[in-house]
Amino acid sequence: MTIRPLVILPDAVLRRVSDPVGPITPEIRTLVADMFETMYDAPGVGLAAIQVGVAKRVVTIDTSKEEGVRDARVFIDPEIVWASAEKRIYDEGCLSIPEYYAEVERPDRVRVKFRDIEGAVQEIEADGLLATCIQHEIDHLNGVLFIDHISKLKRDRVIKRFTKAAKRDAA
Ligand code: ZN
């Protein structure tokens, strides 16, 4: 397993729409293993393949809070098939926008259809942090970032800050 470099705002790669996975090849299995390694190393609770520069619809999540306990979940070609009318506000962050947090309102519960690592179709109902996290990661597969859900003023400010930092690093 390899820790892969993270794609950071304002890299245009983050705006790409990812492709369906299709057959689960050895390359996809390696990608999933590397994504978990990268996510745990960061550390983060969720990662989409595009965040390591791969435009495939793959998401890894582990929202377990207890130390030493892992709840590794992989979602291949995930799709929200139902969302609750009730909303919930969560202070979100993103490994591609390091050390920036903002409150985002999303449906409180969602049903998600996806394929597991064996290619079998699964469906789960998620609530709480898992529901927020799945929605955040599926957004990534569509080129959407959590800052797209906040005010334009705040979004422009954070993009400007990261653009400056990227220029500084490149200099
Ligand atoms: Zn993210």
mmCIF file of C-alpha atoms and ligand atoms in Angstrom:
data_model
loop_
_atom_site.group_PDB
_atom_site.id
_atom_site.type_symbol
_atom_site.label_atom_id
_atom_site.label_comp_id
_atom_site.label_asym_id
_atom_site.label_seq_id
_atom_site.Cartn_x
_atom_site.Cartn_y
_atom_site.Cartn_z
ATOM 1 C CA MET A 1 0.000 0.000 0.000
ATOM 2 C CA THR A 2 1.163 3.472 -0.864
ATOM 3 C CA ILE A 3 0.291 6.891 0.461
ATOM 4 C CA ARG A 4 -0.610 8.896 -2.627
ATOM 5 C CA PRO A 5 -0.194 12.688 -2.880
ATOM 6 C CA LEU A 6 -3.408 14.655 -2.311
ATOM 7 C CA VAL A 7 -4.794 17.051 -4.902
ATOM 8 C CA ILE A 8 -5.229 20.448 -3.249
ATOM 9 C CA LEU A 9 -7.472 23.436 -4.039
ATOM 10 C CA PRO A 10 -7.425 25.245 -6.527
ATOM 11 C CA ASP A 11 -6.213 22.330 -8.730
ATOM 12 C CA ALA A 12 -8.695 21.999 -11.633
ATOM 13 C CA VAL A 13 -8.539 18.189 -11.302
ATOM 14 C CA LEU A 14 -10.954 18.561 -8.356
ATOM 15 C CA ARG A 15 -13.590 19.894 -10.798
ATOM 16 C CA ARG A 16 -13.509 16.820 -13.051
ATOM 17 C CA VAL A 17 -16.541 14.533 -13.128
ATOM 18 C CA SER A 18 -15.358 10.988 -12.357
ATOM 19 C CA ASP A 19 -16.167 7.994 -14.560
ATOM 20 C CA PRO A 20 -18.041 4.829 -13.521
ATOM 21 C CA VAL A 21 -15.667 2.089 -12.350
ATOM 22 C CA GLY A 22 -16.922 -0.820 -14.444
ATOM 23 C CA PRO A 23 -15.212 -4.169 -13.706
ATOM 24 C CA ILE A 24 -13.298 -4.314 -10.408
ATOM 25 C CA THR A 25 -9.775 -4.847 -11.679
ATOM 26 C CA PRO A 26 -6.557 -5.353 -9.652
ATOM 27 C CA GLU A 27 -5.834 -1.661 -10.341
ATOM 28 C CA ILE A 28 -9.086 -0.684 -8.605
ATOM 29 C CA ARG A 29 -8.250 -2.903 -5.607
ATOM 30 C CA THR A 30 -4.816 -1.264 -5.361
ATOM 31 C CA LEU A 31 -6.432 2.164 -5.665
ATOM 32 C CA VAL A 32 -8.829 1.344 -2.792
ATOM 33 C CA ALA A 33 -5.998 0.043 -0.571
ATOM 34 C CA ASP A 34 -3.923 3.146 -1.313
ATOM 35 C CA MET A 35 -6.894 5.423 -0.655
ATOM 36 C CA PHE A 36 -7.374 3.904 2.823
ATOM 37 C CA GLU A 37 -3.645 4.259 3.515
ATOM 38 C CA THR A 38 -3.725 7.904 2.357
ATOM 39 C CA MET A 39 -6.943 8.678 4.279
ATOM 40 C CA TYR A 40 -5.727 7.170 7.573
ATOM 41 C CA ASP A 41 -2.350 8.874 7.214
ATOM 42 C CA ALA A 42 -3.870 12.350 6.665
ATOM 43 C CA PRO A 43 -5.925 11.646 8.869
ATOM 44 C CA GLY A 44 -9.399 12.039 7.391
ATOM 45 C CA VAL A 45 -12.801 10.343 7.618
ATOM 46 C CA GLY A 46 -13.459 10.187 3.873
ATOM 47 C CA LEU A 47 -11.685 10.303 0.540
ATOM 48 C CA ALA A 48 -12.767 10.298 -3.100
ATOM 49 C CA ALA A 49 -10.449 8.882 -5.789
ATOM 50 C CA ILE A 50 -10.274 12.239 -7.583
ATOM 51 C CA GLN A 51 -8.508 13.606 -4.469
ATOM 52 C CA VAL A 52 -5.553 11.381 -5.378
ATOM 53 C CA GLY A 53 -5.936 12.340 -9.047
ATOM 54 C CA VAL A 54 -7.913 9.294 -10.254
ATOM 55 C CA ALA A 55 -11.204 10.193 -11.988
ATOM 56 C CA LYS A 56 -13.057 7.001 -10.988
ATOM 57 C CA ARG A 57 -16.203 6.815 -8.876
ATOM 58 C CA VAL A 58 -14.587 5.336 -5.761
ATOM 59 C CA VAL A 59 -15.052 6.569 -2.187
ATOM 60 C CA THR A 60 -13.463 5.356 1.062
ATOM 61 C CA ILE A 61 -14.937 6.275 4.445
ATOM 62 C CA ASP A 62 -14.218 5.516 8.094
ATOM 63 C CA THR A 63 -16.282 7.540 10.532
ATOM 64 C CA SER A 64 -15.484 5.432 13.630
ATOM 65 C CA LYS A 65 -14.567 7.742 16.472
ATOM 66 C CA GLU A 66 -13.235 5.237 18.939
ATOM 67 C CA GLU A 67 -9.462 5.049 18.953
ATOM 68 C CA GLY A 68 -8.036 1.826 17.564
ATOM 69 C CA VAL A 69 -11.383 0.778 16.072
ATOM 70 C CA ARG A 70 -11.681 0.765 12.319
ATOM 71 C CA ASP A 71 -14.850 0.783 10.255
ATOM 72 C CA ALA A 72 -13.414 0.840 6.738
ATOM 73 C CA ARG A 73 -16.118 1.238 4.099
ATOM 74 C CA VAL A 74 -15.674 1.421 0.345
ATOM 75 C CA PHE A 75 -18.356 2.702 -2.017
ATOM 76 C CA ILE A 76 -17.948 1.975 -5.729
ATOM 77 C CA ASP A 77 -20.205 3.871 -8.141
ATOM 78 C CA PRO A 78 -22.277 5.231 -5.206
ATOM 79 C CA GLU A 79 -25.590 6.896 -5.892
ATOM 80 C CA ILE A 80 -28.012 8.640 -3.530
ATOM 81 C CA VAL A 81 -31.416 7.041 -4.130
ATOM 82 C CA TRP A 82 -33.297 8.830 -1.338
ATOM 83 C CA ALA A 83 -32.668 11.817 0.939
ATOM 84 C CA SER A 84 -34.656 12.935 3.994
ATOM 85 C CA ALA A 85 -36.465 16.257 3.993
ATOM 86 C CA GLU A 86 -34.950 16.977 7.408
ATOM 87 C CA LYS A 87 -31.620 18.740 7.177
ATOM 88 C CA ARG A 88 -28.620 18.787 9.432
ATOM 89 C CA ILE A 89 -25.758 21.269 9.760
ATOM 90 C CA TYR A 90 -22.252 19.920 10.164
ATOM 91 C CA ASP A 91 -18.910 21.686 10.383
ATOM 92 C CA GLU A 92 -17.183 20.166 7.340
ATOM 93 C CA GLY A 93 -13.580 20.002 6.286
ATOM 94 C CA CYS A 94 -11.800 18.416 3.330
ATOM 95 C CA LEU A 95 -8.361 16.888 2.794
ATOM 96 C CA SER A 96 -8.135 18.900 -0.442
ATOM 97 C CA ILE A 97 -8.794 22.164 1.444
ATOM 98 C CA PRO A 98 -6.563 21.615 4.484
ATOM 99 C CA GLU A 99 -7.350 23.338 7.764
ATOM 100 C CA TYR A 100 -10.481 25.068 6.484
ATOM 101 C CA TYR A 101 -13.857 24.318 8.036
ATOM 102 C CA ALA A 102 -17.335 25.666 7.377
ATOM 103 C CA GLU A 103 -20.901 24.783 8.282
ATOM 104 C CA VAL A 104 -22.823 22.996 5.528
ATOM 105 C CA GLU A 105 -26.495 22.025 5.548
ATOM 106 C CA ARG A 106 -27.406 18.690 3.938
ATOM 107 C CA PRO A 107 -30.153 16.066 4.270
ATOM 108 C CA ASP A 108 -29.952 14.377 7.675
ATOM 109 C CA ARG A 109 -30.395 10.840 6.274
ATOM 110 C CA VAL A 110 -29.729 9.291 2.862
ATOM 111 C CA ARG A 111 -30.109 5.910 1.193
ATOM 112 C CA VAL A 112 -27.115 5.036 -0.943
ATOM 113 C CA LYS A 113 -26.850 2.351 -3.592
ATOM 114 C CA PHE A 114 -23.313 1.255 -4.447
ATOM 115 C CA ARG A 115 -21.107 -1.720 -5.273
ATOM 116 C CA ASP A 116 -18.735 -3.271 -2.765
ATOM 117 C CA ILE A 117 -15.158 -4.367 -3.496
ATOM 118 C CA GLU A 118 -16.476 -7.721 -4.767
ATOM 119 C CA GLY A 119 -18.742 -5.886 -7.199
ATOM 120 C CA ALA A 120 -21.955 -6.832 -5.363
ATOM 121 C CA VAL A 121 -24.719 -4.211 -5.327
ATOM 122 C CA GLN A 122 -25.506 -2.959 -1.814
ATOM 123 C CA GLU A 123 -27.820 -0.376 -0.327
ATOM 124 C CA ILE A 124 -27.522 1.317 3.064
ATOM 125 C CA GLU A 125 -29.363 4.006 4.958
ATOM 126 C CA ALA A 126 -26.940 6.411 6.591
ATOM 127 C CA ASP A 127 -27.457 9.072 9.226
ATOM 128 C CA GLY A 128 -25.302 11.403 11.309
ATOM 129 C CA LEU A 129 -21.663 11.865 10.344
ATOM 130 C CA LEU A 130 -21.785 8.970 7.859
ATOM 131 C CA ALA A 131 -24.667 10.617 5.959
ATOM 132 C CA THR A 132 -22.794 13.932 5.792
ATOM 133 C CA CYS A 133 -19.578 12.225 4.763
ATOM 134 C CA ILE A 134 -21.147 10.127 1.969
ATOM 135 C CA GLN A 135 -22.818 13.226 0.508
ATOM 136 C CA HIS A 136 -19.558 15.192 0.696
ATOM 137 C CA GLU A 137 -17.642 12.396 -1.080
ATOM 138 C CA ILE A 138 -20.288 11.798 -3.779
ATOM 139 C CA ASP A 139 -20.109 15.552 -4.477
ATOM 140 C CA HIS A 140 -16.371 15.064 -5.201
ATOM 141 C CA LEU A 141 -17.246 12.446 -7.847
ATOM 142 C CA ASN A 142 -19.292 15.150 -9.574
ATOM 143 C CA GLY A 143 -16.583 17.817 -9.296
ATOM 144 C CA VAL A 144 -18.395 19.566 -6.442
ATOM 145 C CA LEU A 145 -16.613 20.778 -3.281
ATOM 146 C CA PHE A 146 -18.140 21.518 0.118
ATOM 147 C CA ILE A 147 -17.249 25.193 -0.339
ATOM 148 C CA ASP A 148 -19.789 25.240 -3.203
ATOM 149 C CA HIS A 149 -22.451 24.946 -0.478
ATOM 150 C CA ILE A 150 -21.340 28.050 1.455
ATOM 151 C CA SER A 151 -21.790 31.740 0.592
ATOM 152 C CA LYS A 152 -20.024 33.085 -2.501
ATOM 153 C CA LEU A 153 -18.217 35.623 -0.354
ATOM 154 C CA LYS A 154 -16.725 32.942 1.906
ATOM 155 C CA ARG A 155 -15.974 30.649 -1.061
ATOM 156 C CA ASP A 156 -14.167 33.370 -3.034
ATOM 157 C CA ARG A 157 -12.125 34.195 0.059
ATOM 158 C CA VAL A 158 -10.946 30.608 0.624
ATOM 159 C CA ILE A 159 -10.200 30.029 -3.091
ATOM 160 C CA LYS A 160 -8.148 33.244 -3.157
ATOM 161 C CA ARG A 161 -6.212 32.179 -0.084
ATOM 162 C CA PHE A 162 -5.383 28.727 -1.535
ATOM 163 C CA THR A 163 -4.530 30.200 -4.965
ATOM 164 C CA LYS A 164 -2.020 32.538 -3.301
ATOM 165 C CA ALA A 165 -0.526 29.681 -1.303
ATOM 166 C CA ALA A 166 -0.188 27.516 -4.452
ATOM 167 C CA LYS A 167 1.614 30.349 -6.260
ATOM 168 C CA ARG A 168 3.902 30.823 -3.285
ATOM 169 C CA ASP A 169 4.740 27.088 -3.223
ATOM 170 C CA ALA A 170 5.417 27.080 -6.982
ATOM 171 C CA ALA A 171 7.742 30.092 -6.764
HETATM 172 ZN ZN ZN B 1 -13.536 16.501 0.541
#
